[in-house]
Amino acid sequence: MGTPENSESVTTSLQLEPILGIESVTKFYEELKALLDANQPIALDGSAVENIDTASLQLLTVFCLELQARDIPFNWHEPSETLRHSAAITGLVDTLMLPEAA
């Protein structure tokens, strides 16, 4: 059978919410699960993140690890300073594969 010759990978983008807290972790989980189920390359836009709590950071970490385990390509678009700082103080910059600050 094989794959169609004209099949192209489509990158799916996810704009992270400005406030990622425990009260929204269920909705955040559902969004991330849908992206995993789509099995397409993903662009994570973290530019709007103003506040992220530990629960959301843990969920994002598991998501990134699962993307890596499934060999699903992903990249970050302008992660905010808040997101970078939260990842840095928890030792998750490398796990999240956050790019260097510009």
mmCIF file of N, CA and C in Angstrom:
data_model
loop_
_atom_site.group_PDB
_atom_site.id
_atom_site.type_symbol
_atom_site.label_atom_id
_atom_site.label_comp_id
_atom_site.label_asym_id
_atom_site.label_seq_id
_atom_site.Cartn_x
_atom_site.Cartn_y
_atom_site.Cartn_z
ATOM 1 N N MET A 1 0.824 -1.179 0.000
ATOM 2 C CA MET A 1 0.000 0.000 0.000
ATOM 3 C C MET A 1 0.875 1.251 0.000
ATOM 4 N N GLY A 2 1.519 1.609 1.139
ATOM 5 C CA GLY A 2 2.408 2.769 1.165
ATOM 6 C C GLY A 2 1.666 4.061 1.455
ATOM 7 N N THR A 3 2.450 5.140 1.454
ATOM 8 C CA THR A 3 1.865 6.453 1.708
ATOM 9 C C THR A 3 1.705 7.201 0.403
ATOM 10 N N PRO A 4 0.734 8.090 0.311
ATOM 11 C CA PRO A 4 0.550 8.868 -0.916
ATOM 12 C C PRO A 4 1.786 9.705 -1.208
ATOM 13 N N GLU A 5 2.125 9.797 -2.495
ATOM 14 C CA GLU A 5 3.320 10.544 -2.889
ATOM 15 C C GLU A 5 3.202 12.026 -2.569
ATOM 16 N N ASN A 6 2.021 12.559 -2.608
ATOM 17 C CA ASN A 6 1.842 13.987 -2.357
ATOM 18 C C ASN A 6 1.543 14.313 -0.901
ATOM 19 N N SER A 7 1.731 13.343 -0.008
ATOM 20 C CA SER A 7 1.439 13.645 1.397
ATOM 21 C C SER A 7 2.478 14.618 1.942
ATOM 22 N N GLU A 8 1.998 15.679 2.578
ATOM 23 C CA GLU A 8 2.875 16.684 3.161
ATOM 24 C C GLU A 8 2.595 16.769 4.645
ATOM 25 N N SER A 9 3.658 16.960 5.414
ATOM 26 C CA SER A 9 3.467 17.161 6.847
ATOM 27 C C SER A 9 2.912 18.552 7.080
ATOM 28 N N VAL A 10 1.932 18.615 7.913
ATOM 29 C CA VAL A 10 1.330 19.884 8.287
ATOM 30 C C VAL A 10 1.755 20.170 9.721
ATOM 31 N N THR A 11 2.262 21.371 9.951
ATOM 32 C CA THR A 11 2.635 21.753 11.303
ATOM 33 C C THR A 11 1.428 22.375 11.988
ATOM 34 N N THR A 12 1.118 21.851 13.153
ATOM 35 C CA THR A 12 0.017 22.367 13.949
ATOM 36 C C THR A 12 0.581 23.314 14.994
ATOM 37 N N SER A 13 -0.021 24.480 15.117
ATOM 38 C CA SER A 13 0.445 25.469 16.091
ATOM 39 C C SER A 13 -0.461 25.487 17.311
ATOM 40 N N LEU A 14 0.164 25.708 18.466
ATOM 41 C CA LEU A 14 -0.592 25.890 19.699
ATOM 42 C C LEU A 14 -0.091 27.147 20.386
ATOM 43 N N GLN A 15 -0.987 28.114 20.540
ATOM 44 C CA GLN A 15 -0.694 29.345 21.276
ATOM 45 C C GLN A 15 -0.984 29.064 22.745
ATOM 46 N N LEU A 16 0.048 29.065 23.580
ATOM 47 C CA LEU A 16 -0.160 28.837 25.003
ATOM 48 C C LEU A 16 -0.858 30.040 25.625
ATOM 49 N N GLU A 17 -1.742 29.769 26.556
ATOM 50 C CA GLU A 17 -2.508 30.815 27.238
ATOM 51 C C GLU A 17 -1.586 31.677 28.102
ATOM 52 N N PRO A 18 -1.964 32.923 28.353
ATOM 53 C CA PRO A 18 -1.147 33.786 29.218
ATOM 54 C C PRO A 18 -1.033 33.257 30.650
ATOM 55 N N ILE A 19 -2.114 32.685 31.170
ATOM 56 C CA ILE A 19 -2.119 32.149 32.528
ATOM 57 C C ILE A 19 -2.340 30.640 32.446
ATOM 58 N N LEU A 20 -1.326 29.876 32.841
ATOM 59 C CA LEU A 20 -1.422 28.419 32.851
ATOM 60 C C LEU A 20 -1.345 27.961 34.304
ATOM 61 N N GLY A 21 -2.518 27.784 34.904
ATOM 62 C CA GLY A 21 -2.589 27.419 36.310
ATOM 63 C C GLY A 21 -3.346 26.131 36.519
ATOM 64 N N ILE A 22 -3.367 25.683 37.754
ATOM 65 C CA ILE A 22 -4.027 24.431 38.112
ATOM 66 C C ILE A 22 -5.500 24.434 37.702
ATOM 67 N N GLU A 23 -6.132 25.592 37.731
ATOM 68 C CA GLU A 23 -7.554 25.669 37.378
ATOM 69 C C GLU A 23 -7.814 25.388 35.898
ATOM 70 N N SER A 24 -6.809 25.505 35.071
ATOM 71 C CA SER A 24 -6.993 25.263 33.634
ATOM 72 C C SER A 24 -6.212 24.049 33.133
ATOM 73 N N VAL A 25 -5.658 23.253 34.050
ATOM 74 C CA VAL A 25 -4.800 22.152 33.630
ATOM 75 C C VAL A 25 -5.573 21.067 32.870
ATOM 76 N N THR A 26 -6.845 20.847 33.200
ATOM 77 C CA THR A 26 -7.635 19.839 32.483
ATOM 78 C C THR A 26 -7.836 20.246 31.030
ATOM 79 N N LYS A 27 -8.186 21.497 30.806
ATOM 80 C CA LYS A 27 -8.349 22.001 29.434
ATOM 81 C C LYS A 27 -7.016 21.938 28.687
ATOM 82 N N PHE A 28 -5.938 22.321 29.353
ATOM 83 C CA PHE A 28 -4.601 22.287 28.763
ATOM 84 C C PHE A 28 -4.236 20.850 28.382
ATOM 85 N N TYR A 29 -4.528 19.900 29.261
ATOM 86 C CA TYR A 29 -4.272 18.490 28.984
ATOM 87 C C TYR A 29 -5.012 18.040 27.726
ATOM 88 N N GLU A 30 -6.282 18.401 27.613
ATOM 89 C CA GLU A 30 -7.081 18.003 26.448
ATOM 90 C C GLU A 30 -6.501 18.572 25.154
ATOM 91 N N GLU A 31 -6.040 19.821 25.201
ATOM 92 C CA GLU A 31 -5.420 20.433 24.017
ATOM 93 C C GLU A 31 -4.148 19.684 23.625
ATOM 94 N N LEU A 32 -3.316 19.378 24.612
ATOM 95 C CA LEU A 32 -2.059 18.684 24.330
ATOM 96 C C LEU A 32 -2.310 17.262 23.843
ATOM 97 N N LYS A 33 -3.279 16.582 24.424
ATOM 98 C CA LYS A 33 -3.613 15.218 23.999
ATOM 99 C C LYS A 33 -4.086 15.199 22.549
ATOM 100 N N ALA A 34 -4.903 16.168 22.170
ATOM 101 C CA ALA A 34 -5.377 16.247 20.784
ATOM 102 C C ALA A 34 -4.205 16.439 19.823
ATOM 103 N N LEU A 35 -3.229 17.231 20.227
ATOM 104 C CA LEU A 35 -2.048 17.429 19.385
ATOM 105 C C LEU A 35 -1.257 16.134 19.247
ATOM 106 N N LEU A 36 -1.097 15.405 20.333
ATOM 107 C CA LEU A 36 -0.402 14.115 20.263
ATOM 108 C C LEU A 36 -1.134 13.150 19.347
ATOM 109 N N ASP A 37 -2.447 13.095 19.489
ATOM 110 C CA ASP A 37 -3.253 12.177 18.686
ATOM 111 C C ASP A 37 -3.188 12.500 17.198
ATOM 112 N N ALA A 38 -2.967 13.771 16.857
ATOM 113 C CA ALA A 38 -2.880 14.177 15.450
ATOM 114 C C ALA A 38 -1.589 13.690 14.802
ATOM 115 N N ASN A 39 -0.567 13.432 15.613
ATOM 116 C CA ASN A 39 0.701 12.887 15.121
ATOM 117 C C ASN A 39 1.314 13.726 13.998
ATOM 118 N N GLN A 40 1.269 15.044 14.152
ATOM 119 C CA GLN A 40 1.825 15.983 13.179
ATOM 120 C C GLN A 40 2.883 16.846 13.864
ATOM 121 N N PRO A 41 3.812 17.418 13.094
ATOM 122 C CA PRO A 41 4.769 18.364 13.684
ATOM 123 C C PRO A 41 4.029 19.500 14.392
ATOM 124 N N ILE A 42 4.634 19.992 15.462
ATOM 125 C CA ILE A 42 3.966 20.980 16.311
ATOM 126 C C ILE A 42 4.861 22.187 16.541
ATOM 127 N N ALA A 43 4.251 23.368 16.480
ATOM 128 C CA ALA A 43 4.921 24.616 16.849
ATOM 129 C C ALA A 43 4.233 25.141 18.103
ATOM 130 N N LEU A 44 4.995 25.270 19.173
ATOM 131 C CA LEU A 44 4.461 25.783 20.435
ATOM 132 C C LEU A 44 4.801 27.255 20.551
ATOM 133 N N ASP A 45 3.776 28.080 20.660
ATOM 134 C CA ASP A 45 3.981 29.521 20.799
ATOM 135 C C ASP A 45 3.804 29.889 22.263
ATOM 136 N N GLY A 46 4.918 30.163 22.919
ATOM 137 C CA GLY A 46 4.890 30.501 24.334
ATOM 138 C C GLY A 46 5.064 31.975 24.595
ATOM 139 N N SER A 47 4.895 32.789 23.571
ATOM 140 C CA SER A 47 5.165 34.223 23.692
ATOM 141 C C SER A 47 4.215 34.947 24.639
ATOM 142 N N ALA A 48 3.009 34.430 24.830
ATOM 143 C CA ALA A 48 2.016 35.120 25.661
ATOM 144 C C ALA A 48 2.032 34.685 27.126
ATOM 145 N N VAL A 49 2.822 33.663 27.460
ATOM 146 C CA VAL A 49 2.803 33.130 28.826
ATOM 147 C C VAL A 49 3.300 34.175 29.823
ATOM 148 N N GLU A 50 2.414 34.521 30.761
ATOM 149 C CA GLU A 50 2.738 35.490 31.815
ATOM 150 C C GLU A 50 2.884 34.823 33.173
ATOM 151 N N ASN A 51 2.234 33.661 33.328
ATOM 152 C CA ASN A 51 2.263 32.945 34.595
ATOM 153 C C ASN A 51 2.046 31.466 34.309
ATOM 154 N N ILE A 52 2.933 30.612 34.813
ATOM 155 C CA ILE A 52 2.772 29.169 34.655
ATOM 156 C C ILE A 52 3.096 28.510 35.988
ATOM 157 N N ASP A 53 2.157 27.700 36.486
ATOM 158 C CA ASP A 53 2.402 27.042 37.762
ATOM 159 C C ASP A 53 3.055 25.683 37.536
ATOM 160 N N THR A 54 3.418 25.046 38.639
ATOM 161 C CA THR A 54 4.148 23.782 38.564
ATOM 162 C C THR A 54 3.341 22.689 37.877
ATOM 163 N N ALA A 55 2.041 22.622 38.127
ATOM 164 C CA ALA A 55 1.210 21.587 37.504
ATOM 165 C C ALA A 55 1.226 21.711 35.981
ATOM 166 N N SER A 56 1.086 22.924 35.483
ATOM 167 C CA SER A 56 1.095 23.143 34.032
ATOM 168 C C SER A 56 2.480 22.905 33.451
ATOM 169 N N LEU A 57 3.504 23.280 34.191
ATOM 170 C CA LEU A 57 4.875 23.050 33.735
ATOM 171 C C LEU A 57 5.171 21.546 33.673
ATOM 172 N N GLN A 58 4.684 20.803 34.656
ATOM 173 C CA GLN A 58 4.853 19.349 34.639
ATOM 174 C C GLN A 58 4.117 18.730 33.453
ATOM 175 N N LEU A 59 2.909 19.187 33.192
ATOM 176 C CA LEU A 59 2.138 18.681 32.060
ATOM 177 C C LEU A 59 2.857 18.976 30.746
ATOM 178 N N LEU A 60 3.368 20.172 30.609
ATOM 179 C CA LEU A 60 4.108 20.551 29.409
ATOM 180 C C LEU A 60 5.372 19.701 29.260
ATOM 181 N N THR A 61 6.013 19.386 30.364
ATOM 182 C CA THR A 61 7.214 18.548 30.343
ATOM 183 C C THR A 61 6.885 17.143 29.857
ATOM 184 N N VAL A 62 5.834 16.546 30.401
ATOM 185 C CA VAL A 62 5.428 15.207 29.970
ATOM 186 C C VAL A 62 5.057 15.224 28.489
ATOM 187 N N PHE A 63 4.387 16.275 28.056
ATOM 188 C CA PHE A 63 4.014 16.425 26.650
ATOM 189 C C PHE A 63 5.257 16.443 25.760
ATOM 190 N N CYS A 64 6.242 17.245 26.113
ATOM 191 C CA CYS A 64 7.466 17.335 25.309
ATOM 192 C C CYS A 64 8.221 16.008 25.300
ATOM 193 N N LEU A 65 8.264 15.320 26.436
ATOM 194 C CA LEU A 65 8.909 14.006 26.489
ATOM 195 C C LEU A 65 8.180 13.005 25.599
ATOM 196 N N GLU A 66 6.858 13.061 25.589
ATOM 197 C CA GLU A 66 6.077 12.153 24.752
ATOM 198 C C GLU A 66 6.274 12.466 23.268
ATOM 199 N N LEU A 67 6.361 13.742 22.922
ATOM 200 C CA LEU A 67 6.659 14.107 21.533
ATOM 201 C C LEU A 67 7.994 13.507 21.104
ATOM 202 N N GLN A 68 8.987 13.621 21.972
ATOM 203 C CA GLN A 68 10.305 13.070 21.666
ATOM 204 C C GLN A 68 10.238 11.549 21.532
ATOM 205 N N ALA A 69 9.520 10.877 22.428
ATOM 206 C CA ALA A 69 9.399 9.422 22.390
ATOM 207 C C ALA A 69 8.709 8.945 21.113
ATOM 208 N N ARG A 70 7.767 9.739 20.620
ATOM 209 C CA ARG A 70 7.033 9.378 19.399
ATOM 210 C C ARG A 70 7.705 9.913 18.134
ATOM 211 N N ASP A 71 8.842 10.566 18.293
ATOM 212 C CA ASP A 71 9.550 11.181 17.158
ATOM 213 C C ASP A 71 8.672 12.174 16.400
ATOM 214 N N ILE A 72 7.868 12.915 17.126
ATOM 215 C CA ILE A 72 7.055 13.971 16.524
ATOM 216 C C ILE A 72 7.851 15.266 16.634
ATOM 217 N N PRO A 73 8.209 15.868 15.506
ATOM 218 C CA PRO A 73 8.990 17.110 15.559
ATOM 219 C C PRO A 73 8.189 18.245 16.201
ATOM 220 N N PHE A 74 8.894 19.047 17.001
ATOM 221 C CA PHE A 74 8.258 20.236 17.569
ATOM 222 C C PHE A 74 9.300 21.316 17.754
ATOM 223 N N ASN A 75 8.814 22.550 17.769
ATOM 224 C CA ASN A 75 9.705 23.673 18.033
ATOM 225 C C ASN A 75 8.945 24.733 18.810
ATOM 226 N N TRP A 76 9.711 25.647 19.351
ATOM 227 C CA TRP A 76 9.155 26.746 20.132
ATOM 228 C C TRP A 76 9.199 28.024 19.326
ATOM 229 N N HIS A 77 8.153 28.810 19.458
ATOM 230 C CA HIS A 77 8.126 30.143 18.870
ATOM 231 C C HIS A 77 8.126 31.140 20.019
ATOM 232 N N GLU A 78 9.200 31.840 20.177
ATOM 233 C CA GLU A 78 9.332 32.929 21.148
ATOM 234 C C GLU A 78 8.791 32.617 22.543
ATOM 235 N N PRO A 79 9.364 31.625 23.237
ATOM 236 C CA PRO A 79 8.912 31.405 24.608
ATOM 237 C C PRO A 79 9.155 32.651 25.455
ATOM 238 N N SER A 80 8.182 33.020 26.251
ATOM 239 C CA SER A 80 8.279 34.237 27.059
ATOM 240 C C SER A 80 9.378 34.110 28.112
ATOM 241 N N GLU A 81 9.779 35.243 28.644
ATOM 242 C CA GLU A 81 10.773 35.252 29.715
ATOM 243 C C GLU A 81 10.237 34.505 30.935
ATOM 244 N N THR A 82 8.961 34.630 31.206
ATOM 245 C CA THR A 82 8.342 33.912 32.328
ATOM 246 C C THR A 82 8.460 32.406 32.147
ATOM 247 N N LEU A 83 8.158 31.928 30.952
ATOM 248 C CA LEU A 83 8.259 30.500 30.667
ATOM 249 C C LEU A 83 9.704 30.037 30.801
ATOM 250 N N ARG A 84 10.629 30.796 30.254
ATOM 251 C CA ARG A 84 12.059 30.457 30.350
ATOM 252 C C ARG A 84 12.513 30.405 31.809
ATOM 253 N N HIS A 85 12.114 31.414 32.585
ATOM 254 C CA HIS A 85 12.523 31.487 33.987
ATOM 255 C C HIS A 85 11.959 30.305 34.781
ATOM 256 N N SER A 86 10.685 30.006 34.587
ATOM 257 C CA SER A 86 10.065 28.881 35.299
ATOM 258 C C SER A 86 10.748 27.565 34.942
ATOM 259 N N ALA A 87 11.067 27.389 33.676
ATOM 260 C CA ALA A 87 11.772 26.179 33.250
ATOM 261 C C ALA A 87 13.179 26.133 33.840
ATOM 262 N N ALA A 88 13.837 27.274 33.904
ATOM 263 C CA ALA A 88 15.205 27.327 34.425
ATOM 264 C C ALA A 88 15.257 26.982 35.912
ATOM 265 N N ILE A 89 14.345 27.551 36.693
ATOM 266 C CA ILE A 89 14.418 27.308 38.140
ATOM 267 C C ILE A 89 13.988 25.891 38.516
ATOM 268 N N THR A 90 13.310 25.204 37.618
ATOM 269 C CA THR A 90 12.928 23.813 37.868
ATOM 270 C C THR A 90 13.837 22.831 37.136
ATOM 271 N N GLY A 91 14.832 23.350 36.419
ATOM 272 C CA GLY A 91 15.784 22.491 35.722
ATOM 273 C C GLY A 91 15.218 21.805 34.493
ATOM 274 N N LEU A 92 14.234 22.427 33.844
ATOM 275 C CA LEU A 92 13.542 21.778 32.726
ATOM 276 C C LEU A 92 13.828 22.391 31.354
ATOM 277 N N VAL A 93 14.771 23.311 31.270
ATOM 278 C CA VAL A 93 15.060 23.963 29.982
ATOM 279 C C VAL A 93 15.429 22.934 28.920
ATOM 280 N N ASP A 94 16.330 22.007 29.250
ATOM 281 C CA ASP A 94 16.757 21.004 28.270
ATOM 282 C C ASP A 94 15.642 20.019 27.941
ATOM 283 N N THR A 95 14.904 19.582 28.948
ATOM 284 C CA THR A 95 13.812 18.633 28.720
ATOM 285 C C THR A 95 12.747 19.235 27.815
ATOM 286 N N LEU A 96 12.447 20.513 28.038
ATOM 287 C CA LEU A 96 11.456 21.202 27.207
ATOM 288 C C LEU A 96 12.024 21.617 25.857
ATOM 289 N N MET A 97 13.347 21.495 25.722
ATOM 290 C CA MET A 97 14.052 21.877 24.491
ATOM 291 C C MET A 97 13.795 23.339 24.128
ATOM 292 N N LEU A 98 13.812 24.187 25.152
ATOM 293 C CA LEU A 98 13.621 25.620 24.913
ATOM 294 C C LEU A 98 14.855 26.197 24.231
ATOM 295 N N PRO A 99 14.654 27.024 23.222
ATOM 296 C CA PRO A 99 15.801 27.640 22.542
ATOM 297 C C PRO A 99 16.434 28.715 23.419
ATOM 298 N N GLU A 100 17.665 29.054 23.094
ATOM 299 C CA GLU A 100 18.362 30.142 23.783
ATOM 300 C C GLU A 100 17.584 31.435 23.591
ATOM 301 N N ALA A 101 17.630 32.300 24.595
ATOM 302 C CA ALA A 101 16.989 33.612 24.475
ATOM 303 C C ALA A 101 17.694 34.427 23.409
ATOM 304 N N ALA A 102 16.911 35.188 22.651
ATOM 305 C CA ALA A 102 17.480 36.000 21.564
ATOM 306 C C ALA A 102 18.129 37.245 22.098
#
